[in-house]
Each structure stands twice: as C-alpha cells, then as structure tokens.
Coordinates of C-alpha atoms in Angstrom, one line a residue:
Chain P
M13 CA 0.2 0.0 -0.4
K14 CA 1.3 3.1 -1.1
T15 CA 2.0 5.9 2.0
N16 CA 0.4 9.2 1.5
I17 CA 2.9 11.2 2.7
Y18 CA 0.9 14.6 2.8
K19 CA -1.1 12.6 5.6
T20 CA 2.1 11.3 7.1
A21 CA 3.4 14.8 7.4
T22 CA 0.4 16.6 8.8
T23 CA 0.3 13.9 11.2
F24 CA 4.0 14.0 12.6
L25 CA 3.8 17.8 12.9
I26 CA 0.9 17.8 14.9
V27 CA 2.6 15.3 17.1
Q28 CA 5.2 17.2 17.5
S29 CA 3.5 20.5 18.5
V30 CA 1.6 18.4 20.9
L31 CA 4.0 16.6 22.6
M32 CA 6.4 19.8 23.0
V33 CA 3.4 21.6 24.0
I34 CA 3.4 19.2 26.6
L35 CA 6.9 19.4 27.5
L36 CA 6.9 22.9 27.7
N37 CA 3.7 22.8 29.8
N38 CA 4.7 20.7 32.5
N39 CA 8.4 22.3 32.7
Y40 CA 5.8 24.8 34.2
M41 CA 4.1 22.5 36.4
K42 CA 7.7 21.2 37.6
D43 CA 8.1 24.7 38.4
Y44 CA 5.4 25.0 40.8
G45 CA 5.6 21.4 41.6
Y46 CA 1.9 20.4 40.2
L47 CA 1.0 16.9 38.8
Q48 CA 4.6 15.7 39.3
S49 CA 4.3 11.8 39.9
I50 CA 7.8 9.7 41.4
L51 CA 8.1 9.1 37.6
S52 CA 8.2 12.0 36.1
E53 CA 11.7 12.5 35.2
W54 CA 11.8 9.0 33.2
I55 CA 8.2 9.7 31.9
E56 CA 9.9 13.5 30.6
L57 CA 13.0 11.1 29.6
L58 CA 10.7 9.4 27.9
L59 CA 9.4 11.6 26.3
G60 CA 12.2 14.1 24.7
L61 CA 13.2 10.4 23.0
I62 CA 9.9 10.3 21.1
I63 CA 10.6 13.7 20.3
L64 CA 13.7 13.2 19.1
L65 CA 13.0 10.3 17.2
L66 CA 9.9 12.3 15.0
N67 CA 12.7 14.7 14.5
L68 CA 14.6 11.9 12.8
V69 CA 11.8 10.7 11.1
A70 CA 10.5 14.4 9.8
V71 CA 13.8 14.4 7.9
V72 CA 12.5 11.8 5.8
I73 CA 9.2 13.2 5.3
A74 CA 10.7 16.8 4.2
W75 CA 12.8 14.6 1.7
R76 CA 9.9 12.3 0.2
L77 CA 7.7 15.9 0.5
Y78 CA 10.1 17.2 -2.1
R79 CA 10.3 14.3 -4.2
S80 CA 6.7 14.6 -3.7
G81 CA 6.3 17.9 -4.9
I82 CA 8.8 17.8 -7.9
E83 CA 6.4 14.9 -9.5
A84 CA 3.7 17.2 -9.1
E85 CA 4.8 19.5 -10.4
E86 CA 5.6 17.0 -13.8
L87 CA 2.5 15.7 -13.8
K88 CA 1.2 18.7 -14.0
T89 CA 2.9 19.7 -16.9
R90 CA 2.8 16.6 -18.2
A91 CA -0.9 16.9 -17.7
L92 CA -1.5 20.3 -20.2
K93 CA 1.1 18.8 -22.6
Y94 CA -1.3 15.6 -23.2
N95 CA -4.4 17.7 -23.5
H96 CA -2.5 19.9 -26.2
M97 CA -1.3 17.1 -27.9
L98 CA -5.1 15.7 -28.1
T99 CA -6.2 18.5 -29.8
Q100 CA -3.5 18.2 -32.3
Y101 CA -4.4 14.4 -32.8
Q102 CA -7.7 15.0 -33.6
I103 CA -6.8 17.7 -36.0
Y104 CA -4.6 15.2 -37.7
R105 CA -7.5 12.8 -37.6
E106 CA -9.8 14.8 -39.0
H107 CA -7.8 15.2 -42.4
H108 CA -6.8 11.7 -42.7
H109 CA -11.4 11.3 -43.0
D110 CA -10.8 14.0 -45.5
L111 CA -8.3 12.4 -47.4
K112 CA -9.8 9.8 -49.1
N113 CA -13.2 12.1 -50.1
H114 CA -10.4 14.7 -51.5
L115 CA -8.6 12.3 -53.6
T116 CA -11.5 10.9 -54.5
V117 CA -12.2 13.7 -56.6
V118 CA -8.8 14.1 -57.4
L119 CA -8.8 11.2 -59.2
G120 CA -12.7 12.6 -60.6
L121 CA -10.9 15.7 -62.4
L122 CA -8.1 13.6 -63.9
T123 CA -10.8 11.4 -65.4
Q124 CA -11.9 14.2 -66.7
E125 CA -8.8 16.0 -67.9
K126 CA -9.9 19.2 -65.9
F127 CA -6.1 20.1 -65.4
P128 CA -7.1 23.9 -64.1
E129 CA -9.9 22.9 -61.4
L130 CA -7.4 20.3 -59.8
R131 CA -4.7 22.6 -60.1
E132 CA -7.5 25.8 -58.3
Y133 CA -8.4 22.1 -55.8
L134 CA -4.9 20.5 -54.8
Q135 CA -3.9 24.4 -54.6
V136 CA -6.9 25.5 -51.9
Y137 CA -6.6 21.8 -50.1
L138 CA -2.4 21.9 -49.7
S139 CA -2.9 25.8 -48.0
T140 CA -5.6 24.1 -45.8
V141 CA -3.7 20.9 -45.1
N142 CA -0.4 23.6 -44.4
D143 CA -3.0 25.7 -42.0
A144 CA -3.8 22.5 -40.1
L145 CA -0.5 21.3 -39.4
L146 CA 0.8 24.7 -38.4
K147 CA 4.2 24.6 -36.3
T148 CA 5.6 27.3 -34.4
N149 CA 8.9 27.5 -32.5
S150 CA 9.4 29.3 -29.6
G151 CA 11.7 26.4 -28.2
L152 CA 9.2 25.3 -25.6
D153 CA 7.4 22.8 -26.5
E154 CA 4.6 23.3 -24.3
L155 CA 4.0 26.7 -25.6
D156 CA 4.2 25.3 -28.9
I157 CA 1.5 23.2 -28.9
L158 CA -0.3 25.9 -27.2
L159 CA -0.2 28.5 -29.4
S160 CA -0.9 25.9 -32.4
A161 CA -4.3 24.9 -30.6
K162 CA -5.1 28.6 -30.3
I163 CA -4.3 29.3 -33.7
Q164 CA -6.7 26.1 -34.8
A165 CA -9.5 27.5 -32.5
A166 CA -9.0 31.2 -33.9
K167 CA -9.4 29.7 -37.6
R168 CA -12.7 27.9 -36.7
Q169 CA -13.9 31.5 -35.1
K170 CA -12.6 33.3 -38.5
T171 CA -9.9 35.2 -36.8
E172 CA -6.9 36.3 -38.1
V173 CA -4.2 36.2 -35.9
L174 CA -0.6 37.6 -36.5
L175 CA 1.6 35.7 -35.0
T176 CA 5.8 36.8 -34.2
I177 CA 8.3 34.9 -32.4
L178 CA 11.7 36.2 -32.0
G179 CA 14.0 34.4 -30.6
T180 CA 13.8 31.5 -28.4
I181 CA 12.1 30.7 -25.0
L182 CA 14.4 28.6 -22.4
C183 CA 12.7 27.7 -19.3
R184 CA 12.9 25.6 -16.5
R185 CA 10.3 23.0 -15.9
K186 CA 9.5 24.9 -12.7
N187 CA 7.6 27.7 -14.0
I188 CA 6.6 25.8 -17.3
S189 CA 3.3 25.5 -15.8
N190 CA 2.5 29.1 -14.8
L191 CA 4.5 30.3 -17.9
V192 CA 1.5 28.1 -20.4
A193 CA -1.5 28.8 -17.8
A194 CA -0.6 32.3 -17.6
I195 CA -0.6 33.1 -21.7
G196 CA -3.4 30.3 -22.2
N197 CA -5.2 32.8 -19.8
L198 CA -4.6 35.8 -22.5
L199 CA -5.1 33.9 -25.5
D200 CA -8.5 32.9 -24.7
N201 CA -8.9 36.6 -23.7
A202 CA -8.1 37.5 -26.6
L203 CA -10.1 35.5 -29.1
E204 CA -13.2 35.1 -27.2
A205 CA -13.2 39.7 -27.0
V206 CA -12.8 39.9 -30.7
K207 CA -16.1 37.0 -31.1
E208 CA -18.6 40.1 -30.8
L209 CA -16.7 41.7 -33.5
E210 CA -17.7 41.3 -37.1
P211 CA -15.7 39.1 -38.9
S212 CA -13.9 41.4 -40.9
Q213 CA -12.1 43.1 -37.5
R214 CA -11.5 39.8 -35.8
K215 CA -8.0 40.7 -35.6
V216 CA -5.8 39.2 -33.0
T217 CA -1.5 40.0 -32.6
W218 CA 0.6 37.7 -30.7
S219 CA 4.5 38.3 -30.2
I220 CA 6.8 37.1 -28.4
R221 CA 10.5 38.1 -27.9
K222 CA 13.4 38.8 -25.8
D223 CA 15.8 41.6 -24.8
P224 CA 18.9 41.1 -22.9
I225 CA 17.3 41.3 -19.9
D226 CA 13.7 40.3 -20.1
Y227 CA 11.2 38.0 -22.4
I228 CA 8.5 40.2 -23.4
F229 CA 5.0 38.9 -24.4
E230 CA 2.6 41.1 -25.7
F231 CA -1.1 40.3 -26.9
S232 CA -3.5 42.2 -28.5
N233 CA -6.8 42.7 -29.9
P234 CA -9.3 45.3 -30.7
L235 CA -10.5 47.2 -27.8
L236 CA -14.3 46.1 -26.9
L237 CA -14.9 49.2 -23.9
S238 CA -17.4 51.7 -24.8
K239 CA -16.9 53.1 -21.1
Q240 CA -14.0 54.8 -19.5
T241 CA -11.9 52.1 -17.5
T242 CA -8.5 52.7 -16.1
K243 CA -5.6 50.2 -16.8
W244 CA -5.8 48.7 -13.3
D245 CA -9.8 47.7 -13.3
F246 CA -8.6 44.6 -15.9
F247 CA -6.6 43.3 -12.7
E248 CA -9.3 43.9 -10.9
E249 CA -11.0 40.1 -9.3
G250 CA -14.1 39.9 -11.2
F251 CA -13.8 42.4 -13.6
S252 CA -15.4 41.7 -16.7
T253 CA -16.5 42.5 -19.8
K254 CA -18.7 39.6 -20.5
G255 CA -21.1 39.6 -17.8
R256 CA -21.2 37.9 -14.8
D257 CA -19.5 35.4 -12.9
R258 CA -16.4 36.1 -15.6
G259 CA -13.1 38.4 -15.0
H260 CA -10.4 35.9 -12.9
G261 CA -8.5 35.7 -16.0
L262 CA -6.6 38.7 -15.9
S263 CA -6.1 38.5 -12.4
I264 CA -5.1 35.0 -12.7
T265 CA -3.1 35.9 -14.8
R266 CA -1.0 38.6 -12.9
R267 CA -0.8 36.5 -9.7
L268 CA 1.1 33.8 -12.4
I269 CA 3.5 36.4 -13.7
K270 CA 4.0 37.7 -9.9
K271 CA 4.8 34.0 -9.0
M272 CA 7.8 34.2 -11.4
E273 CA 8.9 37.9 -10.4
G274 CA 7.1 39.6 -13.9
T275 CA 4.9 42.4 -14.7
I276 CA 2.0 42.8 -16.8
T277 CA 0.5 46.0 -18.0
V278 CA -2.3 46.8 -20.3
D279 CA -2.2 49.5 -22.7
T280 CA -5.3 50.5 -24.3
A281 CA -4.1 53.6 -26.7
K282 CA -4.7 53.6 -30.7
G283 CA -8.4 51.3 -30.2
Q284 CA -6.0 48.6 -29.1
F285 CA -6.1 45.9 -26.5
K286 CA -2.8 45.3 -25.5
V287 CA -1.2 43.2 -22.7
I288 CA 2.4 43.0 -21.7
I289 CA 4.1 40.9 -20.0
E290 CA 7.6 41.2 -18.8
I291 CA 9.3 38.2 -17.3
P292 CA 13.2 38.4 -16.0
R293 CA 15.5 36.2 -17.6
H294 CA 16.9 34.8 -15.3
K295 CA 13.8 34.0 -13.3
L296 CA 12.4 32.2 -15.9
E297 CA 15.9 30.5 -17.0
G298 CA 16.7 29.8 -13.5
Chain D
M1 CA -18.1 19.4 46.5
S2 CA -15.3 21.5 45.4
T3 CA -14.3 18.7 43.3
I4 CA -17.8 18.9 41.5
I5 CA -17.3 22.2 40.9
E6 CA -14.1 22.2 39.2
L7 CA -15.3 19.9 37.5
L8 CA -17.9 21.7 35.9
V9 CA -16.1 24.8 36.1
F10 CA -13.2 24.4 34.6
S11 CA -12.9 20.6 33.4
V12 CA -15.9 20.4 31.3
P13 CA -16.0 24.0 29.7
E14 CA -12.8 23.5 29.1
A15 CA -13.5 20.5 27.1
F16 CA -16.3 21.9 25.3
V17 CA -14.1 24.9 24.0
I18 CA -11.5 22.4 22.6
F19 CA -14.1 20.3 20.8
M20 CA -15.3 24.2 19.2
L21 CA -11.6 24.5 18.2
A22 CA -11.3 20.7 16.5
S23 CA -14.9 21.3 14.7
S24 CA -13.6 24.7 13.5
I25 CA -10.3 23.5 12.3
S26 CA -11.7 20.0 10.5
R27 CA -14.4 22.5 9.1
R28 CA -17.6 21.1 9.8
K29 CA -20.4 21.0 12.7
I30 CA -20.7 18.8 15.8
L31 CA -24.5 19.0 17.1
L32 CA -24.7 21.3 20.3
S33 CA -25.9 18.2 22.3
R34 CA -24.0 16.0 21.0
S35 CA -21.0 18.1 21.9
I36 CA -22.0 18.7 25.2
I37 CA -22.5 15.6 26.0
I38 CA -18.8 14.4 24.4
S39 CA -17.4 18.0 26.5
I40 CA -18.6 16.7 29.6
L41 CA -17.7 12.6 28.9
F42 CA -14.2 14.1 28.4
G43 CA -13.8 17.3 30.9
L44 CA -15.1 14.0 33.6
V45 CA -13.1 11.3 32.6
T46 CA -9.5 14.1 31.9
F47 CA -10.2 15.5 35.7
S48 CA -10.6 11.8 36.9
T49 CA -7.3 10.6 34.7
G50 CA -5.2 13.7 36.9
L51 CA -6.5 12.8 40.1
L52 CA -5.8 8.8 39.5
L53 CA -2.5 9.4 37.7
G54 CA -1.0 12.7 38.9
N55 CA 1.2 13.2 36.9
Y56 CA 0.4 16.3 34.0
I57 CA 2.2 14.0 30.5
L58 CA 0.6 11.1 31.5
N59 CA -3.0 12.9 31.7
I60 CA -2.7 15.5 28.7
L61 CA -1.3 11.7 26.7
C62 CA -4.7 9.9 27.7
S63 CA -6.7 13.2 27.1
C64 CA -5.3 12.9 23.1
V65 CA -6.4 9.5 22.5
L66 CA -9.5 10.3 24.2
I67 CA -10.4 13.0 22.3
V68 CA -9.4 10.8 19.7
L69 CA -12.3 8.3 20.5
L70 CA -14.1 10.3 20.8
L71 CA -14.1 12.6 17.9
K72 CA -14.4 9.6 16.0
F73 CA -17.3 7.8 17.6
G74 CA -19.2 11.0 19.4
G75 CA -18.6 13.3 15.9
S76 CA -18.4 10.4 13.6
Y77 CA -15.5 11.8 12.0
E78 CA -12.5 9.7 10.1
L79 CA -9.3 8.3 12.2
Y80 CA -6.9 10.8 10.5
D81 CA -9.3 13.6 10.7
A82 CA -10.4 12.8 14.4
I83 CA -6.6 13.0 15.2
T84 CA -5.7 15.9 13.4
A85 CA -8.4 18.2 14.7
G86 CA -8.2 16.8 17.9
L87 CA -4.1 16.8 18.3
M88 CA -4.4 20.3 16.7
A89 CA -7.2 21.4 19.2
I90 CA -5.4 20.8 22.4
S91 CA -2.0 21.6 20.5
I92 CA -3.7 25.2 20.6
Y93 CA -5.5 25.1 23.5
L94 CA -2.1 23.9 25.7
A95 CA -0.3 26.5 24.2
I96 CA -2.7 29.4 24.9
E97 CA -3.4 28.3 28.4
F98 CA 0.8 28.1 28.7
I99 CA 0.6 31.9 27.6
N100 CA -1.8 33.0 29.6
V101 CA -0.7 31.6 33.2
N102 CA 2.5 32.9 32.4
F103 CA 1.0 36.7 31.1
L104 CA -1.1 36.6 34.5
Q105 CA 1.7 35.6 36.5
M106 CA 3.8 38.2 35.0
V107 CA 1.2 40.8 35.3
T108 CA 0.1 40.3 38.6
D109 CA 2.9 38.6 40.2
I110 CA 0.5 36.5 41.8
D111 CA 2.3 32.5 42.5
P112 CA 0.2 30.2 41.0
I113 CA 0.0 27.7 43.5
N114 CA -1.8 30.2 45.4
L115 CA -4.7 29.8 43.5
G116 CA -5.5 26.5 44.8
D117 CA -8.2 27.5 46.9
N118 CA -9.5 30.6 45.6
L119 CA -12.0 29.7 43.4
K120 CA -12.6 33.5 42.5
L121 CA -9.5 34.1 41.3
K122 CA -8.4 30.8 39.4
L123 CA -11.8 31.5 37.6
L124 CA -10.4 35.3 36.8
W125 CA -7.2 33.3 35.5
F126 CA -8.9 30.7 33.9
M127 CA -11.2 33.2 31.9
P128 CA -9.3 34.6 29.4
Q129 CA -7.7 31.3 27.9
L130 CA -11.5 30.1 27.2
L131 CA -12.6 33.3 25.3
F132 CA -8.8 33.7 23.4
A133 CA -9.8 30.0 22.6
R134 CA -13.2 30.3 22.1
G135 CA -12.7 34.0 19.4
L136 CA -9.2 32.0 17.8
S137 CA -12.2 29.0 17.0
F138 CA -14.3 31.4 15.9
V139 CA -11.7 33.1 13.7
I140 CA -10.6 29.6 11.9
R141 CA -14.3 28.7 11.4
Y142 CA -15.0 31.5 9.6
F143 CA -11.8 33.7 8.3
A144 CA -8.7 31.4 8.4
N145 CA -11.0 28.4 6.4
S146 CA -12.3 30.0 3.8
K147 CA -8.8 31.8 3.0
F148 CA -8.0 28.5 2.9
Q149 CA -10.2 27.4 0.5
E150 CA -10.0 30.6 -1.5
Q151 CA -6.5 29.3 -2.1
A152 CA -7.4 25.6 -3.0
N153 CA -9.8 26.2 -5.3
E154 CA -7.0 28.5 -7.8

C-alpha cells in the first residue's frame, strides 16, 4: 500500500506540536510541583526520546515531500502537454478522414482531364493542410502546442492571428506550468473578445521576443470597451466586459506572472487592448 | 463538593472549547447536544485521570487518545480527521493556557500555586484562555478556513 506522504507529514507535524507543548507546560508545572509523580523524570525523558525520534523521521518525510512536490509539478506539466497533443491529434484525424474524399475528387478531375480545376482544388487543399499542420517554434514544446491549438481555435472562429516569435525561450520545468497557464488565459481572453466583432475586424496579434534582460510577451486585440476604464480595473478580481461570473483570467494571470517576478501592463491606446508581460530571463531560465 | 465545582466550572467548559476548536479546524459542525455530551464525558474523564495518575504528561497523553476516540465515535469523524483535528485543538489550547498563565503571573505577580483555594481568582485566571480559545475557534471557522478554501480553489 502506498503511503500518502502528505497525510503522514501532517500527522507528524501535529504530534510533534502536541508533544512540544506538553513538554513546555510540564516544565512550568514542575516549577510549582503541580501534577508531578515519582515517575515524572522518566516520563519526561521518554517524551524527549520520542521527540528526537520524530525529528529524525521528519528528515525522511521532508525529503519525500520534496520529491513528491517535484513529481506533482511534472505531472501537471505533462497533463497540460497531453491535453494539447490530443487537440493536435484530433486535427490530424479530421484530415485523415477527409483524405479519401479529396483523393476521390482529385481522381475524378484527373479522369475528366480538368487540369485547371484540379490545380485550383489542390492549391486550396494544400493551403488548408498547411494551416492545420502549422508548427510554431518558440523553443518550448508546451508553448508551441498551446499556440498551435489556439491558432486552430482562432481559425475556427474566423479570426486572423498575426504571430511573431523572435528568439527561442528557455524555461526551467518549475515555471513552464505557470507560463503556459498565464499565456493560455490571455490567448483565450483575446479570442473571446474578438468574437463579438464583425468577421472582417477579428484580428489578434501575438508576439514573443526577448531582450538581454527580459522575455517580452505581447497580446493585442481591438478594444471593445465603450466606457472609460482605468488600466488597473482590468486586474480587479471579477472585472469583466463579458458579464457576471467572469473576469478572473487577468487577475489570475497577474498572480501567475508575479510568481515569476514578472510585470504585466495593459495599454489601451490606438483602439487596441494590449497586454504586455515582461519576465526577467534569469527568473524564467533559472 | 469543590471537586464537582471544579469539574463543572473548569474541566467541562475547557473540554467544550477544545471540541469547538477541533470542529473549526476540521471545518465540520458537531450538533450542540452532542458537543455538550462529549464535552461532559471528556471533562469528567480527564479530570479523573488527572486525580488518578497524578502526572501531567500522562494526563495529557490520555486526553489526546480520548479526544481522538470521542471525535471518531461521538462526532463521526474519519480516524485521520479525528487525529489531526483533536491533537491540533489540544496543542493550540495548551499553548494558549501556557501563555495566559505566564502572562498573568508576570502582570499580577501572583504565584499560581496560591490559586488553588481561591475559586474566584482561579476563575478570573481561567476566563481569558477560555475566551481567547473560543475567539480563535471563531476566527478559524469563519475567516481562516474560507481563505484556505479560496487558495485551494485556485
């Protein structure tokens, strides 16, 4: 049976606390000779030995807790990765399913010797395939999968995405989950915001670059707000232009970015809602 | 007669507050009638073991075992919950008691050994720790737990 290390650690901590408080209070009682029997000294010694033993076991527990924490972090990242891989796999399956139909059309056009139509058909089909099998190269597998999946989602809702990646990202395992979650939130926000616009206006710009000090992530989409709003309102818990029970994305993102000692700012100039994230390279790379 | 008064005035209320703390820590509610019954039982047994064993450490260790059993069978707790909530409650209460008695001794310059015969003074010394523990149980139930839950949801 696998021991639950968290439960064991909690129990140990509590038992140690109780024993220490008992010892503390007993010392006080001893000064006044209150509730002390002839065996008191032996019992006290035994209690001391038990505390020593618990402290030694606590070293092992602390080590196992540390290992368990690392494993949990890895599992979280892996789950995220598989989730996005699943999306990609579904896209591949869709194309595989359609391939037979396309080949039938190609064969039909070839048989009828309709070469200009065949060329046009193949060009359209190839561009669709290229779009679907889009590869991004940020240097971070998890981020690439996220970006590909979101670009696919954008295509489905007829939104144009301008993606620029200048330079590769290095990120230590510990930060991947936070970075992907923060960026995922912002991409979702941007895609959801442009949904309300006319198809011709649905355009988002995502850019990833680095300078000698920071990694800089910029996400912008046309601004929807009709009323005047200060920049800081966007980060308020529950602030949303999309109705009730919404508006947790930006405040969560800010918290995640803060964890990596980064900064997040919003620029609403030129009719664009632009979120800029700057994360120190030494923090992200570790 | 004085034994019964001590039991009713000190041990049972003390037990009641400890169960309150345990219930707040475990984020569960114990029915008031059930709380009173298990508090009387706890107060009675710990008071008796104190008299019988005459040793502070053994007395508290017995209390620890008893509170776990009472929470498990009287409060329908899981064993792990009973151990953590019960022991934490006892630990917190004892720490409060230690600070209270030390502080009052420093402020009033009264030797605690002289409290034995003076029930009124003993009660005055006892009340702050009882009220503080009750207040703390309230804070844990309504503020700390909700904050903890909020963080867990994130």
